[in-house]
Short mmCIF file of C-alpha atoms in Angstrom, two decimals:
data_model
loop_
_atom_site.label_atom_id
_atom_site.label_comp_id
_atom_site.label_asym_id
_atom_site.label_seq_id
_atom_site.Cartn_x
_atom_site.Cartn_y
_atom_site.Cartn_z
CA MET Y 23 -54.38 109.05 -143.71
CA GLU Y 24 -53.87 105.60 -142.21
CA LYS Y 25 -55.12 106.94 -138.85
CA ILE Y 26 -58.76 106.72 -139.94
CA ASN Y 27 -60.51 104.12 -137.78
CA GLY Y 28 -62.31 101.80 -140.23
CA ASN Y 29 -64.85 103.54 -142.39
CA LEU Y 30 -65.04 107.31 -142.80
CA ILE Y 31 -68.63 108.42 -142.19
CA PHE Y 32 -70.10 111.88 -142.83
CA ILE Y 33 -73.13 113.16 -140.92
CA GLY Y 34 -74.88 116.53 -140.87
CA LEU Y 35 -77.94 118.37 -142.09
CA MET Y 36 -79.06 118.29 -145.69
CA GLY Y 37 -76.87 120.53 -147.79
CA ALA Y 38 -73.86 120.34 -145.45
CA GLY Y 39 -71.75 118.77 -148.20
CA LYS Y 40 -71.70 115.14 -147.07
CA THR Y 41 -72.01 113.67 -150.56
CA THR Y 42 -69.75 116.17 -152.32
CA LEU Y 43 -67.02 115.95 -149.70
CA GLY Y 44 -67.53 112.20 -149.34
CA LYS Y 45 -66.97 111.55 -153.03
CA HIS Y 46 -63.88 113.75 -153.12
CA THR Y 47 -62.42 112.20 -149.96
CA ALA Y 48 -63.10 108.66 -151.17
CA GLN Y 49 -61.25 109.43 -154.39
CA MET Y 50 -58.30 110.88 -152.47
CA LEU Y 51 -58.19 107.88 -150.10
CA ASN Y 52 -58.79 105.41 -152.94
CA ARG Y 53 -61.81 103.94 -151.15
CA PRO Y 54 -65.31 103.05 -152.35
CA PHE Y 55 -67.94 105.74 -151.76
CA TYR Y 56 -71.54 105.13 -150.71
CA ASP Y 57 -74.39 107.55 -150.11
CA SER Y 58 -76.99 105.88 -147.90
CA ASP Y 59 -79.89 107.85 -149.44
CA HIS Y 60 -78.79 106.85 -152.94
CA GLU Y 61 -78.47 103.21 -151.88
CA ILE Y 62 -82.00 103.29 -150.42
CA CYS Y 63 -83.32 104.60 -153.76
CA VAL Y 64 -81.45 101.90 -155.70
CA ALA Y 65 -82.71 99.13 -153.38
CA SER Y 66 -86.33 100.34 -153.40
CA GLY Y 67 -86.48 101.46 -157.02
CA VAL Y 68 -88.11 104.77 -156.09
CA SER Y 69 -87.09 108.26 -154.94
CA ILE Y 70 -86.95 109.40 -151.34
CA PRO Y 71 -89.97 111.74 -151.82
CA THR Y 72 -91.93 108.72 -153.10
CA ILE Y 73 -90.96 106.66 -150.04
CA PHE Y 74 -92.03 109.55 -147.77
CA GLU Y 75 -95.32 109.82 -149.68
CA MET Y 76 -96.07 106.08 -149.59
CA GLU Y 77 -94.63 105.06 -146.20
CA GLY Y 78 -94.20 108.29 -144.29
CA GLU Y 79 -91.05 109.37 -142.50
CA GLN Y 80 -91.18 106.33 -140.19
CA GLY Y 81 -91.12 103.93 -143.15
CA PHE Y 82 -88.19 105.79 -144.64
CA ARG Y 83 -86.31 105.75 -141.31
CA ASP Y 84 -86.82 101.97 -141.09
CA ARG Y 85 -85.32 101.56 -144.55
CA GLU Y 86 -82.50 103.90 -143.58
CA SER Y 87 -81.60 101.88 -140.47
CA ASN Y 88 -81.52 98.66 -142.47
CA MET Y 89 -79.32 100.22 -145.15
CA LEU Y 90 -76.90 101.67 -142.59
CA LYS Y 91 -76.41 98.22 -141.07
CA LYS Y 92 -75.55 96.82 -144.50
CA LEU Y 93 -73.21 99.66 -145.44
CA CYS Y 94 -71.44 99.80 -142.06
CA ALA Y 95 -70.68 96.09 -142.38
CA LEU Y 96 -68.43 96.95 -145.33
CA GLU Y 97 -64.80 97.80 -144.65
CA ASN Y 98 -62.70 100.85 -145.53
CA ILE Y 99 -65.45 102.79 -147.25
CA VAL Y 100 -66.43 106.44 -147.22
CA LEU Y 101 -70.11 106.81 -146.33
CA SER Y 102 -72.41 109.84 -146.50
CA THR Y 103 -75.56 109.41 -144.46
CA GLY Y 104 -78.92 111.07 -144.74
CA GLY Y 105 -79.40 114.02 -142.41
CA GLY Y 106 -81.77 112.13 -140.13
CA ALA Y 107 -79.74 108.94 -139.88
CA PRO Y 108 -78.25 109.74 -136.45
CA LEU Y 109 -81.67 110.40 -134.91
CA ARG Y 110 -82.06 106.76 -133.95
CA GLU Y 111 -79.81 105.53 -131.16
CA GLU Y 112 -79.24 102.22 -132.96
CA ASN Y 113 -77.92 104.16 -135.97
CA ARG Y 114 -75.63 106.33 -133.84
CA LYS Y 115 -74.18 103.24 -132.21
CA CYS Y 116 -73.71 101.50 -135.57
CA LEU Y 117 -71.97 104.51 -137.11
CA ARG Y 118 -69.61 105.08 -134.16
CA GLU Y 119 -68.68 101.41 -133.90
CA HIS Y 120 -67.87 101.03 -137.59
CA GLY Y 121 -65.79 104.07 -138.37
CA THR Y 122 -64.65 107.60 -137.81
CA VAL Y 123 -67.72 109.84 -137.80
CA VAL Y 124 -67.31 113.40 -139.08
CA TYR Y 125 -70.03 115.99 -138.46
CA LEU Y 126 -70.07 118.64 -141.19
CA HIS Y 127 -71.47 121.59 -139.25
CA THR Y 128 -73.15 124.31 -141.30
CA ARG Y 129 -75.45 127.18 -140.28
CA PRO Y 130 -79.08 127.00 -141.47
CA GLU Y 131 -78.72 130.15 -143.62
CA ILE Y 132 -75.92 128.51 -145.63
CA LEU Y 133 -77.91 125.29 -145.89
CA LEU Y 134 -80.85 127.21 -147.34
CA GLU Y 135 -78.61 128.74 -150.02
CA ARG Y 136 -77.43 125.25 -150.99
CA THR Y 137 -80.83 123.53 -150.97
CA ARG Y 138 -83.35 126.17 -151.98
CA TYR Y 139 -83.99 124.73 -155.47
CA ASP Y 140 -83.74 121.03 -154.57
CA THR Y 141 -87.14 119.33 -154.77
CA ASN Y 142 -85.78 115.95 -153.60
CA ARG Y 143 -85.77 117.03 -149.95
CA PRO Y 144 -89.25 116.24 -148.57
CA LEU Y 145 -88.67 117.95 -145.22
CA LEU Y 146 -88.02 121.27 -146.98
CA GLN Y 147 -91.18 121.30 -149.05
CA VAL Y 148 -92.76 123.79 -146.64
CA GLU Y 149 -93.74 127.46 -146.71
CA ASP Y 150 -90.70 128.61 -144.71
CA PRO Y 151 -87.71 126.34 -145.43
CA LEU Y 152 -85.32 128.47 -143.35
CA ALA Y 153 -87.52 128.06 -140.28
CA LYS Y 154 -87.61 124.30 -140.95
CA LEU Y 155 -83.82 124.16 -141.30
CA GLN Y 156 -83.45 126.12 -138.04
CA GLU Y 157 -85.84 123.70 -136.33
CA LEU Y 158 -83.90 120.69 -137.63
CA TYR Y 159 -80.62 122.30 -136.59
CA ASP Y 160 -81.91 123.00 -133.08
CA ILE Y 161 -82.99 119.37 -132.69
CA ARG Y 162 -80.07 117.65 -134.39
CA ASP Y 163 -76.92 119.66 -133.66
CA SER Y 164 -76.38 118.13 -130.21
CA ILE Y 165 -77.14 114.63 -131.58
CA TYR Y 166 -74.61 115.08 -134.38
CA ARG Y 167 -72.00 116.33 -131.90
CA GLU Y 168 -72.65 113.37 -129.59
CA THR Y 169 -72.26 110.95 -132.50
CA ALA Y 170 -69.19 112.48 -134.15
CA HIS Y 171 -65.57 111.77 -133.45
CA LEU Y 172 -64.73 114.99 -135.29
CA VAL Y 173 -66.66 118.22 -136.03
CA ILE Y 174 -65.67 120.25 -139.11
CA GLU Y 175 -67.12 123.61 -140.14
CA SER Y 176 -68.30 123.16 -143.73
CA GLU Y 177 -69.28 126.57 -145.05
CA HIS Y 178 -66.49 126.74 -147.64
CA TYR Y 179 -65.70 123.55 -149.55
CA GLN Y 180 -61.93 123.90 -150.00
CA LYS Y 181 -61.40 125.06 -146.43
CA THR Y 182 -63.55 122.16 -145.22
CA LEU Y 183 -61.56 119.66 -147.25
CA ASN Y 184 -58.29 121.05 -145.92
CA ARG Y 185 -59.55 120.99 -142.32
CA LEU Y 186 -60.73 117.42 -142.75
CA LEU Y 187 -57.44 116.23 -144.21
CA ASN Y 188 -55.46 118.01 -141.48
CA ALA Y 189 -57.66 116.54 -138.74
CA LEU Y 190 -57.40 113.03 -140.15
CA GLN Y 191 -53.65 113.26 -140.45
CA ALA Y 192 -53.39 114.51 -136.86
CA GLY Y 193 -55.28 111.42 -135.77
#
Protein backbone atom coordinates (compact mmCIF):
# COMPACT_ATOMS: atom_id res chain seq x y z
CA MET A 1 0.00 0.00 0.00
CA GLU A 2 2.96 2.35 0.38
CA LYS A 3 3.04 2.75 -3.43
CA ILE A 4 0.15 5.22 -3.40
CA ASN A 5 1.43 8.61 -4.57
CA GLY A 6 0.24 11.12 -1.95
CA ASN A 7 -3.49 11.27 -1.56
CA LEU A 8 -5.86 8.64 -2.93
CA ILE A 9 -8.60 10.37 -4.91
CA PHE A 10 -11.78 8.80 -6.29
CA ILE A 11 -13.59 10.24 -9.32
CA GLY A 12 -16.58 9.02 -11.32
CA LEU A 13 -20.25 9.60 -11.93
CA MET A 14 -22.76 9.87 -9.11
CA GLY A 15 -23.52 6.46 -7.71
CA ALA A 16 -20.21 4.90 -8.80
CA GLY A 17 -19.29 4.17 -5.18
CA LYS A 18 -16.73 6.90 -4.54
CA THR A 19 -17.88 7.64 -0.99
CA THR A 20 -18.57 4.05 0.03
CA LEU A 21 -15.30 2.74 -1.37
CA GLY A 22 -13.44 5.83 -0.16
CA LYS A 23 -14.54 5.35 3.43
CA HIS A 24 -13.66 1.66 3.38
CA THR A 25 -10.27 2.26 1.76
CA ALA A 26 -9.42 5.08 4.17
CA GLN A 27 -10.17 2.78 7.09
CA MET A 28 -8.00 0.02 5.61
CA LEU A 29 -5.13 2.46 4.94
CA ASN A 30 -5.61 4.21 8.29
CA ARG A 31 -5.98 7.58 6.59
CA PRO A 32 -8.46 10.42 7.05
CA PHE A 33 -11.42 10.37 4.64
CA TYR A 34 -13.02 13.42 3.03
CA ASP A 35 -15.96 13.72 0.68
CA SER A 36 -15.74 17.03 -1.19
CA ASP A 37 -19.53 17.35 -1.53
CA HIS A 38 -19.99 16.78 2.20
CA GLU A 39 -17.28 19.34 2.98
CA ILE A 40 -18.99 21.90 0.74
CA CYS A 41 -22.25 21.36 2.66
CA VAL A 42 -20.48 21.72 6.01
CA ALA A 43 -18.70 24.92 4.91
CA SER A 44 -21.82 26.51 3.41
CA GLY A 45 -24.32 25.26 5.97
CA VAL A 46 -26.76 24.14 3.27
CA SER A 47 -27.38 21.12 1.03
CA ILE A 48 -26.12 20.75 -2.52
CA PRO A 49 -29.67 21.06 -3.96
CA THR A 50 -30.01 24.37 -2.07
CA ILE A 51 -26.72 25.64 -3.52
CA PHE A 52 -27.88 24.65 -7.02
CA GLU A 53 -31.21 26.40 -6.41
CA MET A 54 -29.66 29.60 -5.04
CA GLU A 55 -26.45 29.88 -7.09
CA GLY A 56 -26.95 27.55 -10.04
CA GLU A 57 -24.51 24.91 -11.18
CA GLN A 58 -21.81 27.53 -11.85
CA GLY A 59 -21.94 28.75 -8.25
CA PHE A 60 -21.69 25.21 -6.99
CA ARG A 61 -18.74 24.46 -9.32
CA ASP A 62 -16.93 27.55 -7.98
CA ARG A 63 -17.41 26.30 -4.42
CA GLU A 64 -16.28 22.85 -5.52
CA SER A 65 -13.03 24.15 -7.04
CA ASN A 66 -12.22 26.10 -3.89
CA MET A 67 -12.90 23.08 -1.69
CA LEU A 68 -10.78 20.78 -3.85
CA LYS A 69 -7.82 23.16 -3.50
CA LYS A 70 -8.17 23.05 0.28
CA LEU A 71 -8.59 19.28 0.47
CA CYS A 72 -5.79 18.49 -1.99
CA ALA A 73 -3.42 20.58 0.12
CA LEU A 74 -3.82 17.98 2.88
CA GLU A 75 -1.47 15.01 2.92
CA ASN A 76 -2.13 11.27 2.89
CA ILE A 77 -5.90 11.48 2.77
CA VAL A 78 -8.53 9.54 0.86
CA LEU A 79 -10.79 11.91 -1.07
CA SER A 80 -14.07 11.28 -2.88
CA THR A 81 -14.97 14.04 -5.30
CA GLY A 82 -18.29 15.09 -6.71
CA GLY A 83 -19.06 13.66 -10.13
CA GLY A 84 -18.52 16.98 -11.89
CA ALA A 85 -15.28 17.92 -10.15
CA PRO A 86 -13.00 16.85 -13.03
CA LEU A 87 -14.93 18.94 -15.57
CA ARG A 88 -12.75 21.97 -14.90
CA GLU A 89 -9.18 21.73 -16.12
CA GLU A 90 -7.88 23.45 -12.97
CA ASN A 91 -9.53 20.70 -10.89
CA ARG A 92 -8.09 17.91 -13.05
CA LYS A 93 -4.62 19.38 -12.68
CA CYS A 94 -5.03 19.80 -8.91
CA LEU A 95 -6.23 16.23 -8.45
CA ARG A 96 -3.48 14.66 -10.58
CA GLU A 97 -0.74 16.69 -8.93
CA HIS A 98 -1.81 15.85 -5.38
CA GLY A 99 -2.42 12.15 -5.48
CA THR A 100 -3.28 8.92 -7.21
CA VAL A 101 -6.57 9.41 -9.04
CA VAL A 102 -8.85 6.38 -9.40
CA TYR A 103 -11.79 6.47 -11.82
CA LEU A 104 -14.60 4.19 -10.67
CA HIS A 105 -16.19 3.32 -14.01
CA THR A 106 -19.82 2.21 -13.91
CA ARG A 107 -22.42 1.86 -16.68
CA PRO A 108 -25.39 4.29 -16.57
CA GLU A 109 -27.91 1.45 -16.02
CA ILE A 110 -26.12 0.42 -12.81
CA LEU A 111 -25.86 4.04 -11.72
CA LEU A 112 -29.61 4.44 -12.12
CA GLU A 113 -30.25 1.42 -9.89
CA ARG A 114 -28.04 2.97 -7.20
CA THR A 115 -29.41 6.52 -7.39
CA ARG A 116 -33.05 6.19 -8.38
CA TYR A 117 -34.44 7.13 -4.93
CA ASP A 118 -31.82 9.74 -4.00
CA THR A 119 -33.31 13.25 -4.02
CA ASN A 120 -29.98 14.92 -3.16
CA ARG A 121 -28.75 14.69 -6.75
CA PRO A 122 -30.01 17.83 -8.53
CA LEU A 123 -28.87 16.73 -11.99
CA LEU A 124 -31.10 13.64 -11.77
CA GLN A 125 -34.29 15.45 -10.87
CA VAL A 126 -35.52 15.11 -14.47
CA GLU A 127 -38.21 13.13 -16.29
CA ASP A 128 -35.76 10.54 -17.68
CA PRO A 129 -32.86 10.03 -15.25
CA LEU A 130 -31.36 7.19 -17.31
CA ALA A 131 -31.11 9.45 -20.35
CA LYS A 132 -29.47 12.11 -18.15
CA LEU A 133 -26.99 9.57 -16.76
CA GLN A 134 -26.18 8.41 -20.30
CA GLU A 135 -25.65 12.03 -21.36
CA LEU A 136 -23.35 12.68 -18.39
CA TYR A 137 -21.48 9.44 -19.09
CA ASP A 138 -20.99 10.35 -22.76
CA ILE A 139 -19.58 13.75 -21.78
CA ARG A 140 -17.50 12.74 -18.77
CA ASP A 141 -16.09 9.26 -19.42
CA SER A 142 -13.18 10.52 -21.55
CA ILE A 143 -12.48 13.33 -19.05
CA TYR A 144 -12.39 10.86 -16.16
CA ARG A 145 -10.07 8.56 -18.11
CA GLU A 146 -7.77 11.48 -18.97
CA THR A 147 -7.63 12.50 -15.30
CA ALA A 148 -7.19 9.07 -13.73
CA HIS A 149 -3.99 7.22 -13.03
CA LEU A 150 -6.08 4.06 -12.64
CA VAL A 151 -9.50 2.95 -13.96
CA ILE A 152 -11.45 0.36 -11.95
CA GLU A 153 -14.77 -1.23 -12.95
CA SER A 154 -17.10 -0.64 -10.00
CA GLU A 155 -20.27 -2.62 -10.64
CA HIS A 156 -19.75 -5.04 -7.74
CA TYR A 157 -18.43 -3.58 -4.49
CA GLN A 158 -16.28 -6.46 -3.23
CA LYS A 159 -14.77 -7.11 -6.64
CA THR A 160 -14.08 -3.39 -6.99
CA LEU A 161 -12.37 -3.26 -3.61
CA ASN A 162 -10.24 -6.28 -4.46
CA ARG A 163 -9.28 -4.83 -7.86
CA LEU A 164 -8.37 -1.53 -6.24
CA LEU A 165 -6.21 -3.14 -3.57
CA ASN A 166 -4.47 -5.35 -6.15
CA ALA A 167 -3.82 -2.38 -8.45
CA LEU A 168 -2.44 -0.26 -5.62
CA GLN A 169 -0.16 -3.03 -4.45
CA ALA A 170 1.12 -3.55 -7.99
CA GLY A 171 2.04 0.12 -8.08
